[in-house]
Every structure is written in C-alpha cells, then in structure tokens.
mmCIF file of C-alpha atoms in Angstrom:
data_model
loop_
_atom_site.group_PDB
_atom_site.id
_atom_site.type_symbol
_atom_site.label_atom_id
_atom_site.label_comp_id
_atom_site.label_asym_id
_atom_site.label_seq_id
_atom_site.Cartn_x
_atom_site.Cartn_y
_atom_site.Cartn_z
ATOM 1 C CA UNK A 24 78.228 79.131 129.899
ATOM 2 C CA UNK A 25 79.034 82.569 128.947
ATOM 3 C CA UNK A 26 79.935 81.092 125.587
ATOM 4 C CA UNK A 27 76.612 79.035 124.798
ATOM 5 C CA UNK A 28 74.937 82.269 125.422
ATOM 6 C CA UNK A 29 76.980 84.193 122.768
ATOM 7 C CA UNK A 30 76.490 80.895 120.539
ATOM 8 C CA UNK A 31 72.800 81.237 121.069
ATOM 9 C CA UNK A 32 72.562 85.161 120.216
ATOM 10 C CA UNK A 33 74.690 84.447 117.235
ATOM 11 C CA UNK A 34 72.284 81.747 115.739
ATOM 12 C CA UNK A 35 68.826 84.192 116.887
ATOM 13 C CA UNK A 36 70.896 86.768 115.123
ATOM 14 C CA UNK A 37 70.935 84.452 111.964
ATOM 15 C CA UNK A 38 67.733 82.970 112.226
ATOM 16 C CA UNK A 39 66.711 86.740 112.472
ATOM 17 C CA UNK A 40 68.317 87.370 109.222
ATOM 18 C CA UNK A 41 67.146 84.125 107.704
ATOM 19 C CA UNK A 42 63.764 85.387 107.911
ATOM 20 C CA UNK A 43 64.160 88.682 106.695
ATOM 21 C CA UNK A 44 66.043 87.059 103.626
ATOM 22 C CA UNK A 45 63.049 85.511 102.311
ATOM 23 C CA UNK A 46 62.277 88.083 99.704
ATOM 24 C CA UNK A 47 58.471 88.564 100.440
ATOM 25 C CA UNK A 48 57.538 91.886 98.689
ATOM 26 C CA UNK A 49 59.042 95.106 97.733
ATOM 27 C CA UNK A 50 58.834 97.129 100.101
ATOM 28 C CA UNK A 51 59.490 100.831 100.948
ATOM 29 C CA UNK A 52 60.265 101.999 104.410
ATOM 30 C CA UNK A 53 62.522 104.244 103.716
ATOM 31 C CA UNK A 54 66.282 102.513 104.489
ATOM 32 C CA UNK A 55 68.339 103.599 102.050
ATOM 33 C CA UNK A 56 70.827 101.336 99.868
ATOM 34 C CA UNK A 57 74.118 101.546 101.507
ATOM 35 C CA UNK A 58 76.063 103.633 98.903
ATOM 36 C CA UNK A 59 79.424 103.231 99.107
ATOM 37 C CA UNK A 60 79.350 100.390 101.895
ATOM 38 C CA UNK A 61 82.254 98.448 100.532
ATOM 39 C CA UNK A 62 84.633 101.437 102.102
ATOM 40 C CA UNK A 63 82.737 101.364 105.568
ATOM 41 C CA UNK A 64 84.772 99.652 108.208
ATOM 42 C CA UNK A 65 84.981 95.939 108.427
ATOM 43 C CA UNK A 66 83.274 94.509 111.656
ATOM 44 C CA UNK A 67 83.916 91.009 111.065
ATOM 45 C CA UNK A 68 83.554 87.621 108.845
ATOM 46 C CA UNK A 69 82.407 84.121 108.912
ATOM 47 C CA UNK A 70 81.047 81.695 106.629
ATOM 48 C CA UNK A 71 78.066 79.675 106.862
ATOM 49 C CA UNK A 72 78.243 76.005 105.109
ATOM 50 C CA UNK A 73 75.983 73.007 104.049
ATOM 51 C CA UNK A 74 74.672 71.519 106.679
ATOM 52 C CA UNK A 75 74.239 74.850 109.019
ATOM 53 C CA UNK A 76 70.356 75.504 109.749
ATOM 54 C CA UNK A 77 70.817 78.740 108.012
ATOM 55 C CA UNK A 78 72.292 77.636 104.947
ATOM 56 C CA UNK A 79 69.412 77.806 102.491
ATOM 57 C CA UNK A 80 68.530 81.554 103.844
ATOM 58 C CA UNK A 81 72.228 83.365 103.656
ATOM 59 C CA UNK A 82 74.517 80.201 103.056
ATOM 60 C CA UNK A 83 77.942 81.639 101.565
ATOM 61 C CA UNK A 84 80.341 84.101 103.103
ATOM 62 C CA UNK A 85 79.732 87.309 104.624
ATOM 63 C CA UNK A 86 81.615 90.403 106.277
ATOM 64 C CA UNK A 87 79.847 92.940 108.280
ATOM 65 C CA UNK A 88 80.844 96.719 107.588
ATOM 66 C CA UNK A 89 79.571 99.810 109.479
ATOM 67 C CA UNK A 90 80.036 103.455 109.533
ATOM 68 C CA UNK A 91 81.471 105.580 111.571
ATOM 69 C CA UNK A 92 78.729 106.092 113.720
ATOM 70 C CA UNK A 93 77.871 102.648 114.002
ATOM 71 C CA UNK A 94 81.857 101.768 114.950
ATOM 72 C CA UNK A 95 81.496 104.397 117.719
ATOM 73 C CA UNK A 96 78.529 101.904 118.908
ATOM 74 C CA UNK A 97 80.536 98.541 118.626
ATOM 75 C CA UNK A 98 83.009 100.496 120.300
ATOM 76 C CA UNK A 99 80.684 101.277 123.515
ATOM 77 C CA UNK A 100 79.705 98.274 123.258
ATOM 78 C CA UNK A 101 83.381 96.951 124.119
ATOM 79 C CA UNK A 102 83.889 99.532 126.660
ATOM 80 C CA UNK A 103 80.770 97.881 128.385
ATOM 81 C CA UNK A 104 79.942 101.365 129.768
ATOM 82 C CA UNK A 105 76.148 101.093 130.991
ATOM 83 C CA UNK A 106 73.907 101.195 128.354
ATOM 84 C CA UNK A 107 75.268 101.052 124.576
ATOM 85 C CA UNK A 108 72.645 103.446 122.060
ATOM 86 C CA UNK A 109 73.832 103.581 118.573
ATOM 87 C CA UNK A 110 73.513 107.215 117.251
ATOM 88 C CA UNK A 111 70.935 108.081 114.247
ATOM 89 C CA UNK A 112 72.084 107.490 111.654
ATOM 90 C CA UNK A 113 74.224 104.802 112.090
ATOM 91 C CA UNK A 114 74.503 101.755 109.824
ATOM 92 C CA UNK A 115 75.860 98.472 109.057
ATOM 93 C CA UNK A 116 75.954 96.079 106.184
ATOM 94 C CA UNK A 117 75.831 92.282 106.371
ATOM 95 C CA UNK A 118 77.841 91.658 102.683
ATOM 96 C CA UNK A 119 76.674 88.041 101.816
ATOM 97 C CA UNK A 120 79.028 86.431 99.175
ATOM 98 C CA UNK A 121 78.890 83.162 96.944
ATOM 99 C CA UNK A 122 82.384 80.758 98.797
ATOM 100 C CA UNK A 123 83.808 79.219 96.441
ATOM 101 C CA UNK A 124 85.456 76.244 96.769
ATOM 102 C CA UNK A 125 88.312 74.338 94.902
ATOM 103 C CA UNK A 126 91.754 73.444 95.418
ATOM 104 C CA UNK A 127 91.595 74.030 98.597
ATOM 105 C CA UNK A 128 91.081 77.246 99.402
ATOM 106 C CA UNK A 129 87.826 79.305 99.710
ATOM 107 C CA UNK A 130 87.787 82.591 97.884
ATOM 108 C CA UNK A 131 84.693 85.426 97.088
ATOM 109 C CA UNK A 132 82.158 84.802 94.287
ATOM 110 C CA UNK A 133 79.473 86.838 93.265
ATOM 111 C CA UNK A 134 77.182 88.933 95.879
ATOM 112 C CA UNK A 135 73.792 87.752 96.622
ATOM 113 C CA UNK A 136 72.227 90.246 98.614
ATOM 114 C CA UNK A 137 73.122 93.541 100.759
ATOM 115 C CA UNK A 138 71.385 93.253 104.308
ATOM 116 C CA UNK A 139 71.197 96.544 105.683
ATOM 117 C CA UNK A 140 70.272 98.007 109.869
ATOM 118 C CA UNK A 141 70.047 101.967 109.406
ATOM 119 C CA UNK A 142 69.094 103.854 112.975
ATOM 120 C CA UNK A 143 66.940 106.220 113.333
ATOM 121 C CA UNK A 144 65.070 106.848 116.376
ATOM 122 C CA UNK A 145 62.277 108.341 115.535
ATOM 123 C CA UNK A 146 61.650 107.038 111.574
ATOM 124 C CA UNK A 147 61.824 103.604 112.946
ATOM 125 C CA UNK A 148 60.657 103.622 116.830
ATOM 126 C CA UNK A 149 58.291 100.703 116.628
ATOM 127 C CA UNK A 150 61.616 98.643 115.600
ATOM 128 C CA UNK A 151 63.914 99.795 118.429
ATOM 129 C CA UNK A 152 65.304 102.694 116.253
ATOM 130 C CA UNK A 153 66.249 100.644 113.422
ATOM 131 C CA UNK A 154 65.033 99.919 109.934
ATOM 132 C CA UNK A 155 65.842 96.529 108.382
ATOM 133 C CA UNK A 156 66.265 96.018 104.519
ATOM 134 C CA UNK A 157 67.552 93.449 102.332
ATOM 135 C CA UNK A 158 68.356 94.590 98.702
ATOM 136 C CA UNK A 159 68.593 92.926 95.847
ATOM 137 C CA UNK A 160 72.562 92.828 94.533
ATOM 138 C CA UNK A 161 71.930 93.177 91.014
ATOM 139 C CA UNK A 162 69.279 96.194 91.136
ATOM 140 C CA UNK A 163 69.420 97.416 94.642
ATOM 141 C CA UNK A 164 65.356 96.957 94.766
ATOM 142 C CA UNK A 165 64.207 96.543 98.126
ATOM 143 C CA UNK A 166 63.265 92.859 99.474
ATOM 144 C CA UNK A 167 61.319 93.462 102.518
ATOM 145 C CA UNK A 168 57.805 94.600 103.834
ATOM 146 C CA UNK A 169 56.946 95.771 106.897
ATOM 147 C CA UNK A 170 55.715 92.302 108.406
ATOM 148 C CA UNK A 171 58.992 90.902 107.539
ATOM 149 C CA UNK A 172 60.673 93.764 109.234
ATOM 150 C CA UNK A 173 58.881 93.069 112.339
ATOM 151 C CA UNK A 174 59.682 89.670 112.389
ATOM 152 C CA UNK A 175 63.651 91.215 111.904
ATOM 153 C CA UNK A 176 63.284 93.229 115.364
ATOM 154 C CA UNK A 177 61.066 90.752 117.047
ATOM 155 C CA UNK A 178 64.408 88.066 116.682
ATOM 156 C CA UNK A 179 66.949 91.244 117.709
ATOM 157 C CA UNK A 180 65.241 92.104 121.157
ATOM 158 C CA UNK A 181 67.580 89.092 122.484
ATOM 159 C CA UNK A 182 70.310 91.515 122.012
ATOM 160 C CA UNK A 183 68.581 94.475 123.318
ATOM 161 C CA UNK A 184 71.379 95.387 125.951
ATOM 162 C CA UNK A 185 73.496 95.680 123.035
ATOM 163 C CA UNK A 186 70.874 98.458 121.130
ATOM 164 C CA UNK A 187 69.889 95.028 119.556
ATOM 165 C CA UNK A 188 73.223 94.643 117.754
ATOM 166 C CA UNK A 189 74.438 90.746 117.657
ATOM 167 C CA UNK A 190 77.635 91.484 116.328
ATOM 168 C CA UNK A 191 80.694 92.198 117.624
ATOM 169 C CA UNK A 192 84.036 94.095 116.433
ATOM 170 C CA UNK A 193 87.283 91.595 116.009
ATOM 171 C CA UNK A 194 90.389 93.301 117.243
ATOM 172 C CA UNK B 23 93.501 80.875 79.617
ATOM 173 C CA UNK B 24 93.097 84.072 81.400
ATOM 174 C CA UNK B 25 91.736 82.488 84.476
ATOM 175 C CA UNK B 26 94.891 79.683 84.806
ATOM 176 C CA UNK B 27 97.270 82.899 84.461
ATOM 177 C CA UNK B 28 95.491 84.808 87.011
ATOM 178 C CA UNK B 29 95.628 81.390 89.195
ATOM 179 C CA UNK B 30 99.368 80.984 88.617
ATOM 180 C CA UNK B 31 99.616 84.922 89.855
ATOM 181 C CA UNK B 32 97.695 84.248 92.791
ATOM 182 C CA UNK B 33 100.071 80.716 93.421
ATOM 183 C CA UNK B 34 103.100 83.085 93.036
ATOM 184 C CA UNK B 35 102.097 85.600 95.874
ATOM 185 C CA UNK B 36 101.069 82.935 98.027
ATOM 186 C CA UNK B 37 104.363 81.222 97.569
ATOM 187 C CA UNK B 38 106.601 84.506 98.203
ATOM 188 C CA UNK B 39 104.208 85.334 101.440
ATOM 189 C CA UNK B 40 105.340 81.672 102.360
ATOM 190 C CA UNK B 41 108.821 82.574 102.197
ATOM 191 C CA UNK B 42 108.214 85.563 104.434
ATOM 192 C CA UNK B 43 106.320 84.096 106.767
ATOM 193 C CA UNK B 44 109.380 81.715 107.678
ATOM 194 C CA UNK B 45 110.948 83.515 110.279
ATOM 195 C CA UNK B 46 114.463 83.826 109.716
ATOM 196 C CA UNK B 47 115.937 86.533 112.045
ATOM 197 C CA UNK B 48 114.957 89.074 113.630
ATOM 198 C CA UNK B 49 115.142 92.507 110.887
ATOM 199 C CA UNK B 50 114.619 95.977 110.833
ATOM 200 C CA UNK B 51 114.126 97.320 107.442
ATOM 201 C CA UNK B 52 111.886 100.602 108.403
ATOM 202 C CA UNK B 53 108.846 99.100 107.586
ATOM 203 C CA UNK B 54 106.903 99.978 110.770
ATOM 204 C CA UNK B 55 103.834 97.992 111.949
ATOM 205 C CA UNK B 56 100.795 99.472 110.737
ATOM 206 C CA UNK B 57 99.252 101.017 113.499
ATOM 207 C CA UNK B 58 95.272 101.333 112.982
ATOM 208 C CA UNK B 59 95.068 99.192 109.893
ATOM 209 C CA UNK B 60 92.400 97.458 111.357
ATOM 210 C CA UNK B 61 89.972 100.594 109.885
ATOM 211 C CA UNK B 62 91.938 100.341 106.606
ATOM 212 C CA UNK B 63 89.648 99.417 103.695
ATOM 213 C CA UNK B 64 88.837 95.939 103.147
ATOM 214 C CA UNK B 65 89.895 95.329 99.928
ATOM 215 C CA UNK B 66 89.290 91.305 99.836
ATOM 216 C CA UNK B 67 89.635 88.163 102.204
ATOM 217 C CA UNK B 68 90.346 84.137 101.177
ATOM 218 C CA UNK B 69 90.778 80.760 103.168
ATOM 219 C CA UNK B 70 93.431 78.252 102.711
ATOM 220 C CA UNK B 71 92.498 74.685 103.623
ATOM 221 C CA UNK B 72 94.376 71.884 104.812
ATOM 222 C CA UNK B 73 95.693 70.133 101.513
ATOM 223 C CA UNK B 74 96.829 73.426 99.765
ATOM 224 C CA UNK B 75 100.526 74.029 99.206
ATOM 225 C CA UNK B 76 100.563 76.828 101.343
ATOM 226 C CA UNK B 77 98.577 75.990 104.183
ATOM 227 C CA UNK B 78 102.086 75.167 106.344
ATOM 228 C CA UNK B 79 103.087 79.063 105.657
ATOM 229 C CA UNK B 80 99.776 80.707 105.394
ATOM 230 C CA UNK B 81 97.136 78.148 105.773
ATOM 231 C CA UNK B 82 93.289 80.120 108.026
ATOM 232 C CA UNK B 83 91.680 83.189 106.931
ATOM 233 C CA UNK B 84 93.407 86.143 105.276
ATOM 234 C CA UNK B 85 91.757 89.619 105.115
ATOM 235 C CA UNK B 86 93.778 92.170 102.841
ATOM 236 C CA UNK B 87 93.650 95.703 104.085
ATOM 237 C CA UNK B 88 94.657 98.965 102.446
ATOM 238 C CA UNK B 89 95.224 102.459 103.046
ATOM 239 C CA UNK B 90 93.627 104.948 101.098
ATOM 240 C CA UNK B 91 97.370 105.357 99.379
ATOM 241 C CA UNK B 92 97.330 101.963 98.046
ATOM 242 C CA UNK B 93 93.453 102.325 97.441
ATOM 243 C CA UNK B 94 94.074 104.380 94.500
ATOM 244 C CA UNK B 95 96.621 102.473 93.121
ATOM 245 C CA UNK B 96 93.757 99.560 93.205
ATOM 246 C CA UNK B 97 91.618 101.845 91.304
ATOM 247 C CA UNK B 98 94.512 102.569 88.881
ATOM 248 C CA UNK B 99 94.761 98.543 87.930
ATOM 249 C CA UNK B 100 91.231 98.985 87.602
ATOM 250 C CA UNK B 101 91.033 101.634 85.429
ATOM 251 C CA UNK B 102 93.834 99.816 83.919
ATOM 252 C CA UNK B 103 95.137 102.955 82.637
ATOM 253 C CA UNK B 104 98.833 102.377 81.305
ATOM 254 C CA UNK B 105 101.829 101.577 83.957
ATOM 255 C CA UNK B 106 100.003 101.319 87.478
ATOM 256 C CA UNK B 107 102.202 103.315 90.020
ATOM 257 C CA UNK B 108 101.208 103.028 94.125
ATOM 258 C CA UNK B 109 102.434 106.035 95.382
ATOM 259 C CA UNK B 110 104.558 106.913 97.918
ATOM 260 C CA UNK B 111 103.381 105.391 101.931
ATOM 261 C CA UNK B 112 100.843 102.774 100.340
ATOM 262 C CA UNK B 113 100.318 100.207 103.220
ATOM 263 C CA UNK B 114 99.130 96.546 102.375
ATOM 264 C CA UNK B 115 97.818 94.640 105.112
ATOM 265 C CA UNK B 116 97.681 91.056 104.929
ATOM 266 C CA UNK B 117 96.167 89.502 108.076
ATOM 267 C CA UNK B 118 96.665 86.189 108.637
ATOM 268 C CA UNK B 119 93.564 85.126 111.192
ATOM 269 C CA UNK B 120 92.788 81.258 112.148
ATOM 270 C CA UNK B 121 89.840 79.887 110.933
ATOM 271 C CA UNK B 122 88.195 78.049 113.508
ATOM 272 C CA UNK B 123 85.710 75.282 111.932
ATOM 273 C CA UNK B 124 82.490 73.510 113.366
ATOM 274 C CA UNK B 125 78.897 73.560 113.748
ATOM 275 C CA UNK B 126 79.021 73.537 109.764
ATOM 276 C CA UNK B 127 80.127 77.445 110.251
ATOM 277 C CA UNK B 128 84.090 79.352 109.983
ATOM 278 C CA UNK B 129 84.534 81.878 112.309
ATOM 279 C CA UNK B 130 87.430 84.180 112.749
ATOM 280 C CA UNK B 131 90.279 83.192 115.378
ATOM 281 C CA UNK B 132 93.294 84.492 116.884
ATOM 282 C CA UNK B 133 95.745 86.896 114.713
ATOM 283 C CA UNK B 134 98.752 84.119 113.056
ATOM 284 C CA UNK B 135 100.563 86.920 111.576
ATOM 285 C CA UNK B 136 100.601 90.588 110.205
ATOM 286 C CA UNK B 137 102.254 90.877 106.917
ATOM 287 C CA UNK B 138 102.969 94.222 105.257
ATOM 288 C CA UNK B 139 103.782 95.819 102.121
ATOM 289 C CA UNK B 140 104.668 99.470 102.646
ATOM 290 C CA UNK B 141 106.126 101.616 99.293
ATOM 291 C CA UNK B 142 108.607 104.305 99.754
ATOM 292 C CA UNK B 143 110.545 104.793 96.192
ATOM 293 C CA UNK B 144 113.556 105.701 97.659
ATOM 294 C CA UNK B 145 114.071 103.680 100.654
ATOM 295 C CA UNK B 146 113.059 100.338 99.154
ATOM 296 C CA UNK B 147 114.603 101.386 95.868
ATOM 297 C CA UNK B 148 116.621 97.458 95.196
ATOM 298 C CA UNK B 149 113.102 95.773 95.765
ATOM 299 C CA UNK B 150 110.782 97.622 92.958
ATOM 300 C CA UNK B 151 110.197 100.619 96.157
ATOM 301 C CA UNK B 152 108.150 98.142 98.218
ATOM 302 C CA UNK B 153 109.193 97.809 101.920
ATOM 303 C CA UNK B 154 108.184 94.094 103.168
ATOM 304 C CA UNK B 155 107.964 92.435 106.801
ATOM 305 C CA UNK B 156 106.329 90.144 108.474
ATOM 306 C CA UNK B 157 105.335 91.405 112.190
ATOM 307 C CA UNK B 158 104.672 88.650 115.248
ATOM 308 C CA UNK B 159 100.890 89.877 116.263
ATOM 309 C CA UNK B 160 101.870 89.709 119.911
ATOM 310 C CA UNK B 161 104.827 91.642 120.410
ATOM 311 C CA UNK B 162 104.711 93.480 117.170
ATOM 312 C CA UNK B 163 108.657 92.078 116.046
ATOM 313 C CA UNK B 164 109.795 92.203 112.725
ATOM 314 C CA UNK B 165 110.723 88.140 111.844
ATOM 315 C CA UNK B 166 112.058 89.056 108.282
ATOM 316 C CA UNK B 167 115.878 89.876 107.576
ATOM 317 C CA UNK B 168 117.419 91.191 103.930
ATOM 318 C CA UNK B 169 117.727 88.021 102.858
ATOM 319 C CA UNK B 170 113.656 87.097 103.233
ATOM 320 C CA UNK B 171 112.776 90.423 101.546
ATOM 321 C CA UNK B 172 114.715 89.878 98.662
ATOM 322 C CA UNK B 173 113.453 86.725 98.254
ATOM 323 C CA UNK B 174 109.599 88.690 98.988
ATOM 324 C CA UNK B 175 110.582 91.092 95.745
ATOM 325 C CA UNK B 176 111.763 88.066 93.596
ATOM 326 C CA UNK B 177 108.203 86.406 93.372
ATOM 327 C CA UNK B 178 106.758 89.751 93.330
ATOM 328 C CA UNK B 179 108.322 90.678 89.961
ATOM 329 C CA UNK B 180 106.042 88.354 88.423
ATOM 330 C CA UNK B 181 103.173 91.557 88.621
ATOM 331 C CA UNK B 182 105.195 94.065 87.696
ATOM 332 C CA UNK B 183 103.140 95.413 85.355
ATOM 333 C CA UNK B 184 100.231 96.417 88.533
ATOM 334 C CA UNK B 185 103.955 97.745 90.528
ATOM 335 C CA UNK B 186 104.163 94.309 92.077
ATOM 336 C CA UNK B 187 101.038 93.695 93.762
ATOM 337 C CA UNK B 188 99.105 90.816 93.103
ATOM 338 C CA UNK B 189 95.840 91.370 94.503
ATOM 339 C CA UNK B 190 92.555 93.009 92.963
ATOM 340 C CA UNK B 191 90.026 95.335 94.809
ATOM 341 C CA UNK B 192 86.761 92.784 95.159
ATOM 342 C CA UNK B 193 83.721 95.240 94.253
#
C-alpha cells in the first residue's frame, strides 16, 4: 500500500516534469542555470525506457543532484521530523541523459536538457517557494513560461508534506 | 579506431573489477572503506545487462565516485597535459547497486558491492601506488587478499599512461 503510494508520487512527479519539458516559450522568471551542477551531490538515478508513459517527454537516463542546502532538506526529510521546508536558496537538478544501448550494457550519451527547482520563498510564493526551469543543454536558454510553471507546481502539491519534493536520497 | 581502443580499455577494467569482485579471502591491505563517499563527486554511472561478459562479476548499476583528490587527476587526463599523476589519498568509488527492472523504468536497488581504489605512493608502491579492495556493503569486510590485488594492478597497467585509471569524468 505504502508502496503504490510512493509509485504513484513518483509517476505525478514525472508526469509533472513531462509537462514542463514541452518547450513552450522562453521564458524568464528568474531561475538561474545551475552553474556548476555536475559537482552538486548526487540524489539518485533511474532510467526511463520505451514503452514508459513518460518516454517521449524525458525518455533516457537521469540523476538528480542538489546542493547543500537542498541535501540538508532530503535529509529532514529522512529524519521525518514534523514538517520538512527546504531553505532559500536551495536547488536541485534533474540531469536527463541520452542511454545508450549496445552490447549489453547501458552507458551516458549526450545531455538533452537541465531541469532545474531553485527555492526561494518569497521570489516564487505563488509556486510553493520554488521556481521551475528547464534549459536548453546546448545554450542554457530557458524553456519555460510562466503557465507551464504553474502547471509544474500544480502536479508537485501531491508531495506537499515533503516541501513538494518527490525525490528521495539513496543511502 | 579510437572508439574500439577506448572499448577494449573499458573491457579491461571491467574484467580486472571481475577478478576483484571474486572474493577470495578475507585481506587487509590498509585500504579503509570510504567513509562518506556517498557526497563524493559523481564522476559517471553505467549498466551491465544480462548477456555481457561481466554481468556474473559486476552485472546492475555502477555509479563511480571521487574525491576531490582524484577529481583533479580527472581534470589532468582532461587537460591531457603530459604524464597524468593522482596524487597522494585519491579515493575511487565504484558502487555496485542492483538495477531493479519493470514498468518499462530501472530504478536503483540494494548496494552489491563497494569497490575502491585509494593511491598512497609509498604504501601501494608494487601496484603502480594504487591501494585496491573490494568491501562487503553490509559489514564493511575487506573480501580481497594480495593475490586479488595483484591481479587488480595487472589489468590496470593497460592505462598507465592516465596512472592506471580507466575511467573519464562525464561533463
């Protein structure tokens, strides 16, 4: 039981994604490209194949990375102490990768897109204290307007106990 | 041409992490488990499938992970400035997870194995000043005896011009 729930937050928390990975206009709200992301902390990975209802939208393999202040949240979130608020400034990076396949093994192609959740309480209170971005890989321009970042918070109230974080820290 | 050789490279450390990750006897060489390597950086992750040579020895999901010692030596075969040199405590982290398969999605499992590469010039001095073991993720034992390492540094001499790691920082 407890585990169909966490399967169902996981797939809101990709259909979430999905949805803000339809590039639908540049947009400029003011999350930042995550420089130097690739030396955050790694969350998590997982890879989403043909066949998967997500596929077309972020298809491939992906880790998660945060910073420091967003590991102090996954790590509240673990200790389960009351209610979990990640600090401002906090943010973490869904890294979405080409797998590629052949002799069988699955290894990391080229990047297709940097999904970004940056807090900040008061820049981004009508979203729960966090922007939403997708950037393009090759330029870094920004994929999202603001009615695709709504849609992005609308699907992450299901993990509002969690500061509407889906994701979890593997040991 | 350059691709097959980098291929044959990659077999090579696959196949010497195989022999390590038979355990042989119980060993203690002073390489110590690496405590917190979890928040190392990520410096690059791969499945092997069912099918591939290795998949008896190291078949799931591998993440690498390196401290910031072994970082810059990354940068060095990047930079690809001369005779690459990891200094002194350089930690590689290879962490052997399962991959557990279904709904057309991998997700991470339970820990198979830490294996480590740890460099200390002096101490590891008859195996090119790298330190290697294979640690039981339960109880934290070292599985790999003399013998095993030797046979660790043997494959590893095939990259000895990058100081005998086989592995490339992914972007």
């Amino acid at each position: 039981m407890r585990l169909e729930w966490k399967n169902s937050l996981r797939v809101a928390a990709l259909a979430c994604i999905a949805s803000l990975a339809i590039p639908v206009a540049a947009g400029d709200d003011g999350v930042r490209y995550p420089e130097g992301f690739r030396l955050f902390d790694h969350v998590k990975s997982m890879i989403i194949e043909a066949g998967h209802p997500l596929f077309e939208a972020v298809g491939g393999l992906h880790h998660l990375y945060a910073n420091k202040r967003a590991m102090d949240g996954y790590a509240a979130i673990e200790a389960a102490n009351g209610t979990v608020r990640f600090k401002d400034r906090s943010v973490i990076v869904f890294d979405l990768l080409q797998d590629v396949r052949g002799g069988n093994a699955i290894v990391e192609g080229a990047r297709k897109a940097v999904i970004v959740m940056e807090k900040d309480d008061k820049a981004y209170a009508d979203t729960g204290g966090w922007g939403f971005q997708v950037f393009d890989p090759a330029n870094r321009t920004p994929l999202l307007d603001k009615a695709a970042q709504a849609q992005c918070f609308a699907c992450h109230q299901a993990a509002a106990s969690t500061d509407f974080v889906f994701s979890r820290l593997r040991p």
